[in-house]
Structures are given as structure tokens and as C-alpha cells.
Amino acid sequence: DTEVTQTPKHLVMGMTNKKSLKCEQHMGHRAMYWYKQKAKKPPELMFVYSYEKLSINESVPSRFSPECPNSSLLNLHLHALQPEDSALYLCASSPPTPDRGGYTFGSGTRLTVV
Amino acid sequence: KNEVEQSPQNLTAQEGEFITINCSYSVGISALHWLQQHPGGGIVSLFMLSSGKKKHGRLIATINIQEKHSSLHITASHPRDSAVYICAVNSGNTPLVFGKGTRLSVIA
């Protein structure tokens, strides 16, 4: 299995809702990432997990809460989002060091906050 | 922090043309990545380079470490190559630093 699987592919949520995005990989990658991408912009790093521990939080608002239950799964819990949080959310994984291989990206979850 | 510059920002080509997209970066790296993103889609990793040249089908990627420069070439371009091509670099265990992307449109 050489894929990163993200669910759901599309999500519409109200500003008072709580929802979660899921990401799964079975390549044995020990680094996993959440990115946010607005239209016609490059991805912006949100969080990095290394060996199931949060290693980087790029000053993301607390309404986004990441979780890494095990080495294959990465969740992003969403609560009280704003319309400006509407974007494509991408998950990626990689080996712990670049010399062991490159990044694999998921197809993303397109989030619309209404 | 590394700065990644891509050129051109936008590129329109006729089907069959040879295409070159350039990427330069400011600080030494462990690896350079070329990524492809179709409209509304996820990101696909095309190449990871630390030296020399790699080829996959009609795509060729080269890197010159001394000059801090990489190129992505597409031979015999096709409308299905229309996408955004993103250059990204990392150093050691640092996360990827992305260029702004090159939007390619290939017209039949």
C-alpha cells in the first residue's frame, strides 16, 4: 500500500459544528503532516507528528486540534470554525529522514464552513 | 529559512512542445521535490532529488547543487500535463518549504 487515504473528500460544516478529518497510511512512515491550502496558493504547514508525537505546531488556532492515535492514523478535530477556514486540507506522510524516501500526499478534504 | 523561487509563474504551451520549469533556492538542502497538482486535486510527488538527474516517462528533473537550481522538463507535452507544478525543498528533518508553483496549460 503506497497511498495516503483521507476522509471525507468533501465536508460542509456550520460554525457551531464539531467534525473530524481522518488520514491513514500503511507505508510505515513515522512522520505525518497536516497542511492547509487556499485556492491558487501553495500548501501551508499546520502540524507535524514524528513518531506519534506532536513536533511542530505552526501557531495554528486552537479550533484545530490534531491527534495521532497510532503510527498509521492522523486526525484533525475541528470546532467552532470560521468561514475563512474553508480550504483544502491535505495530509502527508514521509519517512523520518529524507534519505529514506520522499513525501506521499493524500487527495485532500475540501472543507467549506458556512 | 530557505526561500524557493519558481519561474515562470504561468506557462501556456502547444501540445507537443518541450517545457522547462525552473526552481532556485537560497540555502543548502537535503532534498528537492517536484510535485504536481491538478485543479481541485491532491498533490502527487513526481521526483525527489539530492543530486544529478532523474527521468520518469516524459518527465526529467535535474538539480545543480552548487548553483542551488533545479529544472523540470516535460517532453512531448500533452493537455493532460496541464496542472500546477510545485518545487519544494527540505534540509535535514525540517518540513518542506514550497515554491509558489507554476501553472501550466497545454493546449491541443
PDB file of C-alpha atoms in Angstrom:
ATOM      1  CA  ASP A   1       0.000   0.000   0.000  1.00  0.00           C
ATOM      2  CA  THR A   2       1.630   3.239  -1.168  1.00  0.00           C
ATOM      3  CA  GLU A   3      -1.192   5.660  -0.522  1.00  0.00           C
ATOM      4  CA  VAL A   4      -2.318   8.215   1.990  1.00  0.00           C
ATOM      5  CA  THR A   5      -6.093   7.995   2.361  1.00  0.00           C
ATOM      6  CA  GLN A   6      -8.086  10.995   3.541  1.00  0.00           C
ATOM      7  CA  THR A   7     -11.740  11.026   4.531  1.00  0.00           C
ATOM      8  CA  PRO A   8     -14.103  12.621   3.889  1.00  0.00           C
ATOM      9  CA  LYS A   9     -13.298  14.061   0.465  1.00  0.00           C
ATOM     10  CA  HIS A  10     -15.753  16.920   0.948  1.00  0.00           C
ATOM     11  CA  LEU A  11     -17.183  18.426   4.140  1.00  0.00           C
ATOM     12  CA  VAL A  12     -19.617  21.257   4.719  1.00  0.00           C
ATOM     13  CA  MET A  13     -19.998  22.352   8.321  1.00  0.00           C
ATOM     14  CA  GLY A  14     -21.594  25.157  10.264  1.00  0.00           C
ATOM     15  CA  MET A  15     -19.632  27.410  12.567  1.00  0.00           C
ATOM     16  CA  THR A  16     -21.037  25.664  15.653  1.00  0.00           C
ATOM     17  CA  ASN A  17     -20.377  22.119  14.458  1.00  0.00           C
ATOM     18  CA  LYS A  18     -17.708  19.680  15.569  1.00  0.00           C
ATOM     19  CA  LYS A  19     -16.224  17.449  12.899  1.00  0.00           C
ATOM     20  CA  SER A  20     -13.073  15.436  12.286  1.00  0.00           C
ATOM     21  CA  LEU A  21     -10.839  14.821   9.300  1.00  0.00           C
ATOM     22  CA  LYS A  22      -9.088  11.483   9.053  1.00  0.00           C
ATOM     23  CA  CYS A  23      -5.840  10.425   7.412  1.00  0.00           C
ATOM     24  CA  GLU A  24      -4.417   6.917   7.155  1.00  0.00           C
ATOM     25  CA  GLN A  25      -1.233   5.402   5.727  1.00  0.00           C
ATOM     26  CA  HIS A  26       0.272   1.925   5.881  1.00  0.00           C
ATOM     27  CA  MET A  27       3.728   2.616   4.462  1.00  0.00           C
ATOM     28  CA  GLY A  28       5.430   2.580   7.840  1.00  0.00           C
ATOM     29  CA  HIS A  29       6.107   6.319   7.611  1.00  0.00           C
ATOM     30  CA  ARG A  30       6.803   7.783  11.045  1.00  0.00           C
ATOM     31  CA  ALA A  31       6.270  11.451  10.131  1.00  0.00           C
ATOM     32  CA  MET A  32       2.801  12.760   9.307  1.00  0.00           C
ATOM     33  CA  TYR A  33       1.681  16.257   8.402  1.00  0.00           C
ATOM     34  CA  TRP A  34      -1.406  18.437   8.105  1.00  0.00           C
ATOM     35  CA  TYR A  35      -1.410  21.226   5.536  1.00  0.00           C
ATOM     36  CA  LYS A  36      -3.988  23.879   4.696  1.00  0.00           C
ATOM     37  CA  GLN A  37      -4.210  25.078   1.106  1.00  0.00           C
ATOM     38  CA  LYS A  38      -6.185  28.060  -0.146  1.00  0.00           C
ATOM     39  CA  ALA A  39      -7.005  28.456  -3.827  1.00  0.00           C
ATOM     40  CA  LYS A  40      -4.004  29.220  -6.058  1.00  0.00           C
ATOM     41  CA  LYS A  41      -1.609  29.191  -3.090  1.00  0.00           C
ATOM     42  CA  PRO A  42       0.993  26.632  -2.011  1.00  0.00           C
ATOM     43  CA  PRO A  43       0.200  24.424   0.991  1.00  0.00           C
ATOM     44  CA  GLU A  44       0.768  25.932   4.444  1.00  0.00           C
ATOM     45  CA  LEU A  45       2.109  23.640   7.135  1.00  0.00           C
ATOM     46  CA  MET A  46      -0.144  23.294  10.183  1.00  0.00           C
ATOM     47  CA  PHE A  47       1.158  20.373  12.254  1.00  0.00           C
ATOM     48  CA  VAL A  48       3.885  17.737  12.165  1.00  0.00           C
ATOM     49  CA  TYR A  49       3.826  14.466  14.071  1.00  0.00           C
ATOM     50  CA  SER A  50       7.013  12.478  14.428  1.00  0.00           C
ATOM     51  CA  TYR A  51       6.810   9.007  15.967  1.00  0.00           C
ATOM     52  CA  GLU A  52       3.239   9.789  17.089  1.00  0.00           C
ATOM     53  CA  LYS A  53       4.316  12.903  18.993  1.00  0.00           C
ATOM     54  CA  LEU A  54       3.467  16.454  18.006  1.00  0.00           C
ATOM     55  CA  SER A  55       6.753  18.037  16.954  1.00  0.00           C
ATOM     56  CA  ILE A  56       5.630  21.189  15.144  1.00  0.00           C
ATOM     57  CA  ASN A  57       2.568  23.399  15.609  1.00  0.00           C
ATOM     58  CA  GLU A  58       2.756  26.378  13.275  1.00  0.00           C
ATOM     59  CA  SER A  59       0.805  28.665  15.614  1.00  0.00           C
ATOM     60  CA  VAL A  60      -2.476  27.156  14.489  1.00  0.00           C
ATOM     61  CA  PRO A  61      -5.636  28.404  16.272  1.00  0.00           C
ATOM     62  CA  SER A  62      -6.961  26.083  18.955  1.00  0.00           C
ATOM     63  CA  ARG A  63     -10.145  25.475  16.985  1.00  0.00           C
ATOM     64  CA  PHE A  64      -7.968  22.978  15.077  1.00  0.00           C
ATOM     65  CA  SER A  65      -6.891  20.063  17.272  1.00  0.00           C
ATOM     66  CA  PRO A  66      -4.652  17.309  15.877  1.00  0.00           C
ATOM     67  CA  GLU A  67      -4.450  13.781  17.190  1.00  0.00           C
ATOM     68  CA  CYS A  68      -2.234  10.831  16.282  1.00  0.00           C
ATOM     69  CA  PRO A  69      -3.750   7.693  17.859  1.00  0.00           C
ATOM     70  CA  ASN A  70      -1.144   5.379  16.322  1.00  0.00           C
ATOM     71  CA  SER A  71       1.576   5.291  13.686  1.00  0.00           C
ATOM     72  CA  SER A  72      -0.919   4.821  10.834  1.00  0.00           C
ATOM     73  CA  LEU A  73      -3.608   7.346  11.735  1.00  0.00           C
ATOM     74  CA  LEU A  74      -3.776  11.111  11.949  1.00  0.00           C
ATOM     75  CA  ASN A  75      -6.901  13.059  12.817  1.00  0.00           C
ATOM     76  CA  LEU A  76      -7.735  16.744  12.721  1.00  0.00           C
ATOM     77  CA  HIS A  77     -10.588  17.739  15.023  1.00  0.00           C
ATOM     78  CA  LEU A  78     -12.494  20.863  14.045  1.00  0.00           C
ATOM     79  CA  HIS A  79     -14.632  23.002  16.329  1.00  0.00           C
ATOM     80  CA  ALA A  80     -16.129  26.478  16.032  1.00  0.00           C
ATOM     81  CA  LEU A  81     -14.517  27.171  12.673  1.00  0.00           C
ATOM     82  CA  GLN A  82     -14.817  30.418  10.752  1.00  0.00           C
ATOM     83  CA  PRO A  83     -15.725  30.846   7.067  1.00  0.00           C
ATOM     84  CA  GLU A  84     -12.103  31.830   6.347  1.00  0.00           C
ATOM     85  CA  ASP A  85     -11.076  28.324   7.411  1.00  0.00           C
ATOM     86  CA  SER A  86     -12.674  26.991   4.226  1.00  0.00           C
ATOM     87  CA  ALA A  87      -9.831  25.382   2.263  1.00  0.00           C
ATOM     88  CA  LEU A  88      -8.363  22.121   1.025  1.00  0.00           C
ATOM     89  CA  TYR A  89      -6.815  20.217   3.937  1.00  0.00           C
ATOM     90  CA  LEU A  90      -4.021  17.914   2.900  1.00  0.00           C
ATOM     91  CA  CYS A  91      -2.410  15.134   4.866  1.00  0.00           C
ATOM     92  CA  ALA A  92       1.055  13.815   4.006  1.00  0.00           C
ATOM     93  CA  SER A  93       3.486  11.274   5.349  1.00  0.00           C
ATOM     94  CA  SER A  94       7.192  10.634   4.972  1.00  0.00           C
ATOM     95  CA  PRO A  95       9.991   8.504   6.343  1.00  0.00           C
ATOM     96  CA  PRO A  96      11.713  10.134   9.338  1.00  0.00           C
ATOM     97  CA  THR A  97      14.688  11.296   7.226  1.00  0.00           C
ATOM     98  CA  PRO A  98      14.764  12.371   3.561  1.00  0.00           C
ATOM     99  CA  ASP A  99      17.352   9.772   2.577  1.00  0.00           C
ATOM    100  CA  ARG A 100      14.775   7.036   3.166  1.00  0.00           C
ATOM    101  CA  GLY A 101      12.307   8.373   0.614  1.00  0.00           C
ATOM    102  CA  GLY A 102      10.010  11.227  -0.226  1.00  0.00           C
ATOM    103  CA  TYR A 103       6.618  12.520   0.754  1.00  0.00           C
ATOM    104  CA  THR A 104       3.273  10.962  -0.069  1.00  0.00           C
ATOM    105  CA  PHE A 105       0.258  13.257  -0.090  1.00  0.00           C
ATOM    106  CA  GLY A 106      -3.404  12.416   0.254  1.00  0.00           C
ATOM    107  CA  SER A 107      -6.022  13.740  -2.143  1.00  0.00           C
ATOM    108  CA  GLY A 108      -7.291  16.144   0.493  1.00  0.00           C
ATOM    109  CA  THR A 109     -10.537  17.101   2.186  1.00  0.00           C
ATOM    110  CA  ARG A 110     -12.272  20.135   0.731  1.00  0.00           C
ATOM    111  CA  LEU A 111     -13.809  21.923   3.689  1.00  0.00           C
ATOM    112  CA  THR A 112     -16.498  24.569   3.427  1.00  0.00           C
ATOM    113  CA  VAL A 113     -17.536  26.439   6.584  1.00  0.00           C
ATOM    114  CA  VAL A 114     -20.940  28.106   6.356  1.00  0.00           C
TER     115      VAL A 114
ATOM    116  CA  LYS B   1      14.580  29.807   6.333  1.00  0.00           C
ATOM    117  CA  ASN B   2      15.024  28.625   2.770  1.00  0.00           C
ATOM    118  CA  GLU B   3      13.435  30.706   0.043  1.00  0.00           C
ATOM    119  CA  VAL B   4      12.220  28.880  -3.048  1.00  0.00           C
ATOM    120  CA  GLU B   5      11.622  30.745  -6.277  1.00  0.00           C
ATOM    121  CA  GLN B   6       9.968  29.238  -9.325  1.00  0.00           C
ATOM    122  CA  SER B   7       9.747  30.520 -12.869  1.00  0.00           C
ATOM    123  CA  PRO B   8       7.692  31.056 -14.821  1.00  0.00           C
ATOM    124  CA  GLN B   9       4.589  31.566 -12.669  1.00  0.00           C
ATOM    125  CA  ASN B  10       2.320  30.766 -15.606  1.00  0.00           C
ATOM    126  CA  LEU B  11       3.064  28.897 -18.809  1.00  0.00           C
ATOM    127  CA  THR B  12       0.938  28.125 -21.844  1.00  0.00           C
ATOM    128  CA  ALA B  13       2.248  25.662 -24.420  1.00  0.00           C
ATOM    129  CA  GLN B  14       1.036  23.953 -27.549  1.00  0.00           C
ATOM    130  CA  GLU B  15       0.672  20.203 -27.455  1.00  0.00           C
ATOM    131  CA  GLY B  16       3.975  18.537 -28.334  1.00  0.00           C
ATOM    132  CA  GLU B  17       6.200  21.358 -27.098  1.00  0.00           C
ATOM    133  CA  PHE B  18       9.186  20.848 -24.814  1.00  0.00           C
ATOM    134  CA  ILE B  19       8.590  22.550 -21.471  1.00  0.00           C
ATOM    135  CA  THR B  20      11.026  23.703 -18.807  1.00  0.00           C
ATOM    136  CA  ILE B  21      10.142  24.914 -15.319  1.00  0.00           C
ATOM    137  CA  ASN B  22      12.876  26.328 -13.108  1.00  0.00           C
ATOM    138  CA  CYS B  23      13.396  26.370  -9.363  1.00  0.00           C
ATOM    139  CA  SER B  24      16.062  28.073  -7.282  1.00  0.00           C
ATOM    140  CA  TYR B  25      16.592  28.038  -3.545  1.00  0.00           C
ATOM    141  CA  SER B  26      18.666  30.078  -1.149  1.00  0.00           C
ATOM    142  CA  VAL B  27      20.136  27.643   1.397  1.00  0.00           C
ATOM    143  CA  GLY B  28      21.739  24.188   1.106  1.00  0.00           C
ATOM    144  CA  ILE B  29      19.250  21.327   1.168  1.00  0.00           C
ATOM    145  CA  SER B  30      18.941  17.598   1.797  1.00  0.00           C
ATOM    146  CA  ALA B  31      16.427  17.041  -0.971  1.00  0.00           C
ATOM    147  CA  LEU B  32      14.382  18.848  -3.600  1.00  0.00           C
ATOM    148  CA  HIS B  33      10.927  17.664  -4.585  1.00  0.00           C
ATOM    149  CA  TRP B  34       8.889  18.258  -7.706  1.00  0.00           C
ATOM    150  CA  LEU B  35       5.158  17.931  -7.090  1.00  0.00           C
ATOM    151  CA  GLN B  36       2.123  18.033  -9.390  1.00  0.00           C
ATOM    152  CA  GLN B  37      -1.355  19.225  -8.518  1.00  0.00           C
ATOM    153  CA  HIS B  38      -4.297  19.053 -10.915  1.00  0.00           C
ATOM    154  CA  PRO B  39      -7.114  21.580 -10.424  1.00  0.00           C
ATOM    155  CA  GLY B  40      -9.115  20.781  -7.312  1.00  0.00           C
ATOM    156  CA  GLY B  41      -6.971  17.730  -6.645  1.00  0.00           C
ATOM    157  CA  GLY B  42      -4.423  16.408  -4.241  1.00  0.00           C
ATOM    158  CA  ILE B  43      -0.673  16.542  -4.672  1.00  0.00           C
ATOM    159  CA  VAL B  44       1.361  13.875  -6.434  1.00  0.00           C
ATOM    160  CA  SER B  45       5.073  13.553  -5.837  1.00  0.00           C
ATOM    161  CA  LEU B  46       6.924  13.373  -9.165  1.00  0.00           C
ATOM    162  CA  PHE B  47      10.574  13.365  -8.115  1.00  0.00           C
ATOM    163  CA  MET B  48      12.805  13.627  -5.090  1.00  0.00           C
ATOM    164  CA  LEU B  49      16.346  14.723  -5.945  1.00  0.00           C
ATOM    165  CA  SER B  50      19.513  15.267  -3.991  1.00  0.00           C
ATOM    166  CA  SER B  51      21.900  15.245  -6.963  1.00  0.00           C
ATOM    167  CA  GLY B  52      22.092  14.662 -10.710  1.00  0.00           C
ATOM    168  CA  LYS B  53      19.151  13.772 -12.869  1.00  0.00           C
ATOM    169  CA  LYS B  54      16.058  11.557 -12.786  1.00  0.00           C
ATOM    170  CA  LYS B  55      13.734  10.510 -15.585  1.00  0.00           C
ATOM    171  CA  HIS B  56      10.239   9.059 -15.479  1.00  0.00           C
ATOM    172  CA  GLY B  57       8.422   8.682 -18.767  1.00  0.00           C
ATOM    173  CA  ARG B  58       8.268  12.114 -20.429  1.00  0.00           C
ATOM    174  CA  LEU B  59       9.411  13.915 -17.287  1.00  0.00           C
ATOM    175  CA  ILE B  60      13.027  14.743 -16.492  1.00  0.00           C
ATOM    176  CA  ALA B  61      14.280  16.512 -13.371  1.00  0.00           C
ATOM    177  CA  THR B  62      17.781  17.850 -12.878  1.00  0.00           C
ATOM    178  CA  ILE B  63      19.497  19.545  -9.986  1.00  0.00           C
ATOM    179  CA  ASN B  64      22.709  21.545  -9.682  1.00  0.00           C
ATOM    180  CA  ILE B  65      23.650  21.617  -6.013  1.00  0.00           C
ATOM    181  CA  GLN B  66      26.453  24.174  -6.441  1.00  0.00           C
ATOM    182  CA  GLU B  67      24.153  26.623  -8.220  1.00  0.00           C
ATOM    183  CA  LYS B  68      21.147  25.816  -5.978  1.00  0.00           C
ATOM    184  CA  HIS B  69      18.986  25.295  -9.024  1.00  0.00           C
ATOM    185  CA  SER B  70      16.705  22.607 -10.408  1.00  0.00           C
ATOM    186  CA  SER B  71      14.722  22.197 -13.604  1.00  0.00           C
ATOM    187  CA  LEU B  72      11.731  20.081 -14.512  1.00  0.00           C
ATOM    188  CA  HIS B  73      11.410  19.229 -18.191  1.00  0.00           C
ATOM    189  CA  ILE B  74       8.375  17.783 -19.951  1.00  0.00           C
ATOM    190  CA  THR B  75       8.951  16.336 -23.404  1.00  0.00           C
ATOM    191  CA  ALA B  76       6.164  15.995 -25.989  1.00  0.00           C
ATOM    192  CA  SER B  77       3.713  17.863 -23.753  1.00  0.00           C
ATOM    193  CA  HIS B  78       0.071  16.810 -23.705  1.00  0.00           C
ATOM    194  CA  PRO B  79      -3.108  18.516 -22.453  1.00  0.00           C
ATOM    195  CA  ARG B  80      -3.231  16.050 -19.546  1.00  0.00           C
ATOM    196  CA  ASP B  81       0.041  17.608 -18.311  1.00  0.00           C
ATOM    197  CA  SER B  82      -1.937  20.770 -17.502  1.00  0.00           C
ATOM    198  CA  ALA B  83      -1.524  21.246 -13.772  1.00  0.00           C
ATOM    199  CA  VAL B  84       0.338  23.263 -11.168  1.00  0.00           C
ATOM    200  CA  TYR B  85       3.934  22.127 -10.697  1.00  0.00           C
ATOM    201  CA  ILE B  86       5.416  22.888  -7.291  1.00  0.00           C
ATOM    202  CA  CYS B  87       9.043  22.816  -6.247  1.00  0.00           C
ATOM    203  CA  ALA B  88       9.712  22.136  -2.564  1.00  0.00           C
ATOM    204  CA  VAL B  89      12.894  21.650  -0.536  1.00  0.00           C
ATOM    205  CA  ASN B  90      13.877  20.389   2.870  1.00  0.00           C
ATOM    206  CA  SER B  91      17.054  20.358   4.942  1.00  0.00           C
ATOM    207  CA  GLY B  92      17.683  17.533   7.402  1.00  0.00           C
ATOM    208  CA  ASN B  93      14.432  16.846   9.221  1.00  0.00           C
ATOM    209  CA  THR B  94      12.914  20.273   8.601  1.00  0.00           C
ATOM    210  CA  PRO B  95       9.491  20.354   6.920  1.00  0.00           C
ATOM    211  CA  LEU B  96       9.096  21.143   3.243  1.00  0.00           C
ATOM    212  CA  VAL B  97       9.415  24.728   2.058  1.00  0.00           C
ATOM    213  CA  PHE B  98       7.281  25.247  -1.031  1.00  0.00           C
ATOM    214  CA  GLY B  99       7.652  27.474  -4.043  1.00  0.00           C
ATOM    215  CA  LYS B 100       4.556  29.319  -5.259  1.00  0.00           C
ATOM    216  CA  GLY B 101       4.066  26.909  -8.139  1.00  0.00           C
ATOM    217  CA  THR B 102       4.000  27.133 -11.917  1.00  0.00           C
ATOM    218  CA  ARG B 103       0.592  26.921 -13.557  1.00  0.00           C
ATOM    219  CA  LEU B 104       0.958  25.000 -16.827  1.00  0.00           C
ATOM    220  CA  SER B 105      -1.691  24.891 -19.523  1.00  0.00           C
ATOM    221  CA  VAL B 106      -1.087  22.712 -22.582  1.00  0.00           C
ATOM    222  CA  ILE B 107      -3.396  23.446 -25.497  1.00  0.00           C
ATOM    223  CA  ALA B 108      -4.300  20.831 -28.083  1.00  0.00           C
TER     224      ALA B 108
END
